[in-house]
């Protein structure tokens, strides 16, 4: 009797389970098709990501390593995730490169091609890839610098037996960025002492022995932890070259929380001397990006001279809420790769960032309107909506007056809107995401963030990239940049353009809107 009763029960349970699994399968979107999954920005497959690490170009491949928790989608068990790309648009996910081991987490750092095999890690006449990263000890307050190397194009890595290679016995000493310094024929490491708001420079003939060379600090924004520095020569528009020293800071960023500042000057292998004209008012930091979601930006190493570009990207989030952004199963994205330059201005040098040129390959149809009034341009925009929400907009205006304002309202679906507003009198560019969509996961997510806008010869240009959960605004050829996450309820994008105030002479020289194609990964690899 009992048997008899139990059997039908088991059957019902089985049927129920089957039904449930069907339901769940129907509800589970395909990988990379989830709500808010960026379609042309890099994201980890199904885990947590923060800083970009070890970016290096070798043998036709751009490597992107990243701070990764292989076991979950919140910060922890820090290791280096890994992906490679041949065009910086499509990424192939590779297995974990460097894993937390023996109580040592793998914090941020860099990688170089050791062309001259100075380290002796090379094999079979091929130069090794060498990663220089911070070992973070979980059981004691200690961070020091370590090496790992690869002899198979970054596919497998060996931790150096002589680690650590640089140890100040400090709790906070991290994020080494190494480059070859040609004039002195040696390696230079720029590394942060976060709590002292300074960076140290060390020099080495072989990546293993490091000696103190100099330091820089106490300038720009100092009211936060200095992290993830970078140091590189950078071309000046119109000719010449200067050195850029990048210092990420958290908190203390321009929009609150994490931010990325830069210094322009000269570097002789030991000392970085800030350019006096650029940094005359030392109290005013120079920000690479004025939005809320641009952090830990560092550049690619070993880009061939024939390419000549300095490329970087940043982590598109903010420590104020990074762990709580409601995306599943992954958490966090990188910005698009950007090309860097310096622009001479009456106030000194300014960093210029442009979306890297290969991105235009994603343009899918689209069109342009030339020589129009703002009202005509608005009517043109009203006839175009982008259902996928993936788009690029370029706007060039002439005769910009000294007062009045221009507003670009970006509507997502029925309810959400992100406002981008150029205020000519104030000389500012504002991005308002207070009504963009989901923001309840953090009290500090919704907000209005402002960048300076330097208008010369009455010209304004904006280039904007829209992905499913981000907006990147490049104004004035990349002189003012705002990067922001937005989480709209619906992806569809509709744009409108209006001008207010004394704007009678304002003309739209050109307006282009391109829907963009998604750039799915060429191969995914789930962790661990
Ligand atoms: C910056 C940072 C780095 C550190 C890493 C740890 O976001 O705090 O200083 O190396 O993240 O994940």
Short mmCIF file of N, CA and C in Angstrom, two decimals, residues 198-288:
data_model
loop_
_atom_site.label_atom_id
_atom_site.label_comp_id
_atom_site.label_asym_id
_atom_site.label_seq_id
_atom_site.Cartn_x
_atom_site.Cartn_y
_atom_site.Cartn_z
N UNK A 198 51.20 58.74 -3.49
CA UNK A 198 52.38 58.93 -4.33
C UNK A 198 52.68 57.68 -5.15
N UNK A 199 53.50 57.88 -6.18
CA UNK A 199 54.00 56.73 -6.93
C UNK A 199 55.52 56.71 -6.79
N UNK A 200 56.09 55.52 -6.83
CA UNK A 200 57.54 55.35 -6.86
C UNK A 200 57.94 54.87 -8.25
N UNK A 201 59.14 55.25 -8.67
CA UNK A 201 59.72 54.69 -9.89
C UNK A 201 60.89 53.81 -9.50
N UNK A 202 60.94 52.61 -10.04
CA UNK A 202 62.07 51.70 -9.83
C UNK A 202 62.66 51.36 -11.19
N UNK A 203 63.96 51.05 -11.21
CA UNK A 203 64.61 50.70 -12.47
C UNK A 203 65.22 49.32 -12.36
N UNK A 204 65.32 48.63 -13.50
CA UNK A 204 65.85 47.27 -13.48
C UNK A 204 66.47 46.91 -14.83
N UNK A 205 67.59 46.16 -14.80
CA UNK A 205 68.15 45.69 -16.08
C UNK A 205 67.47 44.41 -16.56
N UNK A 206 66.81 43.66 -15.66
CA UNK A 206 66.37 42.30 -16.01
C UNK A 206 64.99 41.92 -15.49
N UNK A 207 64.24 42.88 -14.98
CA UNK A 207 62.89 42.69 -14.41
C UNK A 207 62.91 41.96 -13.06
N UNK A 208 64.11 41.51 -12.62
CA UNK A 208 64.19 40.76 -11.37
C UNK A 208 64.77 41.59 -10.23
N UNK A 209 65.79 42.41 -10.55
CA UNK A 209 66.43 43.27 -9.54
C UNK A 209 65.93 44.69 -9.76
N UNK A 210 65.35 45.26 -8.73
CA UNK A 210 64.80 46.61 -8.89
C UNK A 210 65.47 47.57 -7.92
N UNK A 211 65.83 48.77 -8.41
CA UNK A 211 66.38 49.78 -7.51
C UNK A 211 65.57 51.06 -7.61
N UNK A 212 65.44 51.70 -6.46
CA UNK A 212 64.65 52.94 -6.39
C UNK A 212 65.24 54.00 -7.30
N UNK A 213 64.39 54.66 -8.09
CA UNK A 213 64.88 55.71 -9.00
C UNK A 213 64.32 57.09 -8.65
N UNK A 214 63.07 57.16 -8.22
CA UNK A 214 62.48 58.45 -7.90
C UNK A 214 61.02 58.30 -7.51
N UNK A 215 60.39 59.43 -7.26
CA UNK A 215 58.97 59.36 -6.89
C UNK A 215 58.25 60.63 -7.27
N UNK A 216 56.93 60.57 -7.27
CA UNK A 216 56.09 61.72 -7.59
C UNK A 216 54.83 61.63 -6.73
N UNK A 217 54.42 62.76 -6.16
CA UNK A 217 53.20 62.73 -5.34
C UNK A 217 52.84 64.10 -4.83
N UNK A 218 51.79 64.12 -4.01
CA UNK A 218 51.37 65.37 -3.38
C UNK A 218 50.86 66.40 -4.37
N UNK A 219 50.42 66.00 -5.53
CA UNK A 219 49.91 66.94 -6.53
C UNK A 219 48.57 66.43 -7.05
N UNK A 220 47.81 67.32 -7.70
CA UNK A 220 46.51 66.91 -8.24
C UNK A 220 45.57 66.52 -7.12
N UNK A 221 44.76 65.51 -7.37
CA UNK A 221 43.83 65.03 -6.35
C UNK A 221 44.55 64.05 -5.43
N UNK A 222 44.52 64.34 -4.14
CA UNK A 222 45.25 63.49 -3.18
C UNK A 222 44.32 62.97 -2.08
N UNK A 223 43.05 63.30 -2.19
CA UNK A 223 42.10 62.93 -1.13
C UNK A 223 41.48 61.55 -1.36
N UNK A 224 42.32 60.58 -1.62
CA UNK A 224 41.86 59.21 -1.83
C UNK A 224 43.08 58.33 -2.02
N UNK A 225 42.84 57.06 -2.29
CA UNK A 225 43.95 56.12 -2.51
C UNK A 225 44.47 56.28 -3.94
N UNK A 226 45.78 56.39 -4.10
CA UNK A 226 46.36 56.39 -5.44
C UNK A 226 46.57 54.94 -5.85
N UNK A 227 45.99 54.56 -7.00
CA UNK A 227 46.07 53.18 -7.46
C UNK A 227 46.34 53.17 -8.97
N UNK A 228 46.74 52.00 -9.46
CA UNK A 228 46.86 51.74 -10.90
C UNK A 228 47.48 52.91 -11.69
N UNK A 229 48.76 53.21 -11.46
CA UNK A 229 49.39 54.27 -12.26
C UNK A 229 49.85 53.75 -13.62
N UNK A 230 50.14 54.68 -14.50
CA UNK A 230 50.75 54.34 -15.79
C UNK A 230 51.63 55.53 -16.17
N UNK A 231 52.62 55.28 -17.01
CA UNK A 231 53.56 56.33 -17.42
C UNK A 231 54.01 56.02 -18.84
N UNK A 232 53.77 56.97 -19.76
CA UNK A 232 54.15 56.70 -21.15
C UNK A 232 54.35 58.01 -21.91
N UNK A 233 55.21 57.95 -22.95
CA UNK A 233 55.33 59.12 -23.82
C UNK A 233 54.11 59.19 -24.72
N UNK A 234 53.69 60.41 -25.04
CA UNK A 234 52.46 60.56 -25.79
C UNK A 234 52.63 61.68 -26.82
N UNK A 235 52.16 61.40 -28.04
CA UNK A 235 52.28 62.38 -29.11
C UNK A 235 51.41 63.60 -28.84
N UNK A 236 51.97 64.78 -29.16
CA UNK A 236 51.21 66.03 -29.04
C UNK A 236 50.63 66.33 -30.42
N UNK A 237 49.35 66.69 -30.46
CA UNK A 237 48.72 67.06 -31.74
C UNK A 237 49.52 68.21 -32.35
N UNK A 238 49.89 68.07 -33.59
CA UNK A 238 50.66 69.12 -34.25
C UNK A 238 52.16 68.91 -34.13
N UNK A 239 52.58 67.89 -33.41
CA UNK A 239 54.00 67.56 -33.33
C UNK A 239 54.55 67.55 -31.92
N UNK A 240 55.59 66.77 -31.72
CA UNK A 240 56.26 66.70 -30.42
C UNK A 240 55.69 65.60 -29.55
N UNK A 241 56.26 65.50 -28.37
CA UNK A 241 55.91 64.42 -27.47
C UNK A 241 56.14 64.88 -26.03
N UNK A 242 55.28 64.43 -25.12
CA UNK A 242 55.46 64.70 -23.69
C UNK A 242 55.20 63.39 -22.97
N UNK A 243 55.51 63.34 -21.70
CA UNK A 243 55.19 62.15 -20.92
C UNK A 243 53.87 62.36 -20.17
N UNK A 244 53.06 61.33 -20.12
CA UNK A 244 51.82 61.38 -19.34
C UNK A 244 51.96 60.42 -18.17
N UNK A 245 51.66 60.90 -16.99
CA UNK A 245 51.63 60.06 -15.79
C UNK A 245 50.17 59.94 -15.38
N UNK A 246 49.68 58.71 -15.37
CA UNK A 246 48.28 58.46 -15.05
C UNK A 246 48.19 57.98 -13.61
N UNK A 247 47.27 58.55 -12.83
CA UNK A 247 47.07 58.10 -11.46
C UNK A 247 45.58 57.95 -11.20
N UNK A 248 45.14 56.74 -11.01
CA UNK A 248 43.74 56.51 -10.66
C UNK A 248 43.59 56.74 -9.16
N UNK A 249 42.43 57.24 -8.76
CA UNK A 249 42.23 57.58 -7.35
C UNK A 249 40.84 57.15 -6.90
N UNK A 250 40.80 56.60 -5.70
CA UNK A 250 39.51 56.16 -5.14
C UNK A 250 39.51 56.26 -3.62
N UNK A 251 38.55 56.96 -2.97
CA UNK A 251 37.57 57.84 -3.62
C UNK A 251 38.26 59.14 -4.04
N UNK A 252 37.47 60.18 -4.33
CA UNK A 252 38.06 61.47 -4.68
C UNK A 252 37.93 61.79 -6.16
N UNK A 253 37.25 60.91 -6.93
CA UNK A 253 37.04 61.14 -8.36
C UNK A 253 36.13 62.34 -8.61
N UNK A 254 36.09 62.84 -9.86
CA UNK A 254 35.37 64.08 -10.16
C UNK A 254 33.85 63.97 -9.98
N UNK A 255 33.31 62.76 -10.12
CA UNK A 255 31.86 62.59 -9.98
C UNK A 255 31.55 61.82 -8.69
N UNK A 256 32.56 61.67 -7.83
CA UNK A 256 32.41 60.92 -6.59
C UNK A 256 32.93 59.50 -6.76
N UNK A 257 33.61 59.00 -5.74
CA UNK A 257 34.14 57.62 -5.81
C UNK A 257 35.37 57.55 -6.69
N UNK A 258 35.39 56.57 -7.58
CA UNK A 258 36.60 56.28 -8.37
C UNK A 258 36.76 57.25 -9.54
N UNK A 259 38.01 57.62 -9.82
CA UNK A 259 38.29 58.53 -10.94
C UNK A 259 39.70 58.35 -11.45
N UNK A 260 39.97 58.96 -12.60
CA UNK A 260 41.29 58.81 -13.24
C UNK A 260 41.86 60.17 -13.58
N UNK A 261 42.99 60.53 -12.92
CA UNK A 261 43.61 61.82 -13.20
C UNK A 261 44.92 61.61 -13.95
N UNK A 262 45.40 62.69 -14.56
CA UNK A 262 46.68 62.59 -15.28
C UNK A 262 47.53 63.82 -15.05
N UNK A 263 48.82 63.62 -15.27
CA UNK A 263 49.80 64.70 -15.20
C UNK A 263 50.59 64.67 -16.51
N UNK A 264 50.96 65.85 -17.00
CA UNK A 264 51.75 65.93 -18.23
C UNK A 264 53.10 66.54 -17.89
N UNK A 265 54.18 65.96 -18.39
CA UNK A 265 55.48 66.51 -18.06
C UNK A 265 56.61 65.81 -18.78
N UNK A 266 57.78 65.77 -18.10
CA UNK A 266 58.96 65.13 -18.67
C UNK A 266 59.44 64.05 -17.72
N UNK A 267 60.03 63.01 -18.29
CA UNK A 267 60.53 61.90 -17.48
C UNK A 267 61.89 61.49 -18.03
N UNK A 268 62.90 61.42 -17.12
CA UNK A 268 64.26 61.11 -17.58
C UNK A 268 64.71 59.71 -17.14
N UNK A 269 63.77 58.90 -16.74
CA UNK A 269 64.13 57.56 -16.26
C UNK A 269 64.15 57.49 -14.74
N UNK A 270 64.15 58.68 -14.10
CA UNK A 270 64.17 58.73 -12.63
C UNK A 270 63.09 59.66 -12.08
N UNK A 271 63.07 60.85 -12.66
CA UNK A 271 62.17 61.88 -12.14
C UNK A 271 61.10 62.23 -13.16
N UNK A 272 59.87 62.43 -12.65
CA UNK A 272 58.81 62.98 -13.49
C UNK A 272 58.63 64.43 -13.06
N UNK A 273 58.81 65.37 -14.00
CA UNK A 273 58.64 66.79 -13.67
C UNK A 273 57.40 67.29 -14.40
N UNK A 274 56.38 67.70 -13.62
CA UNK A 274 55.12 68.15 -14.21
C UNK A 274 55.32 69.45 -14.98
N UNK A 275 54.68 69.55 -16.12
CA UNK A 275 54.77 70.75 -16.97
C UNK A 275 54.16 71.94 -16.22
N UNK A 276 54.95 73.00 -15.97
CA UNK A 276 54.43 74.11 -15.16
C UNK A 276 53.22 74.79 -15.78
N UNK A 277 53.19 74.97 -17.10
CA UNK A 277 52.05 75.67 -17.73
C UNK A 277 50.77 74.87 -17.56
N UNK A 278 50.87 73.55 -17.65
CA UNK A 278 49.68 72.70 -17.52
C UNK A 278 49.21 72.60 -16.08
N UNK A 279 50.18 72.56 -15.17
CA UNK A 279 49.83 72.30 -13.78
C UNK A 279 50.07 73.50 -12.88
N UNK A 280 49.94 74.72 -13.48
CA UNK A 280 50.18 75.93 -12.70
C UNK A 280 49.29 75.97 -11.46
N UNK A 281 48.01 75.63 -11.67
CA UNK A 281 47.11 75.62 -10.51
C UNK A 281 47.08 74.18 -10.01
N UNK A 282 48.01 73.82 -9.18
CA UNK A 282 48.15 72.42 -8.78
C UNK A 282 46.92 71.91 -8.04
N UNK A 283 46.11 72.85 -7.51
CA UNK A 283 44.94 72.41 -6.75
C UNK A 283 43.88 71.80 -7.67
N UNK A 284 43.93 72.13 -8.96
CA UNK A 284 42.89 71.64 -9.87
C UNK A 284 43.39 70.38 -10.58
N UNK A 285 42.83 69.23 -10.24
CA UNK A 285 43.28 68.01 -10.91
C UNK A 285 42.81 67.98 -12.35
N UNK A 286 43.54 67.29 -13.19
CA UNK A 286 43.11 67.07 -14.56
C UNK A 286 42.53 65.67 -14.62
N UNK A 287 41.29 65.56 -15.08
CA UNK A 287 40.62 64.26 -15.12
C UNK A 287 40.56 63.74 -16.54
N UNK A 288 40.88 62.47 -16.71
CA UNK A 288 40.79 61.86 -18.03
C UNK A 288 39.33 61.75 -18.44
#
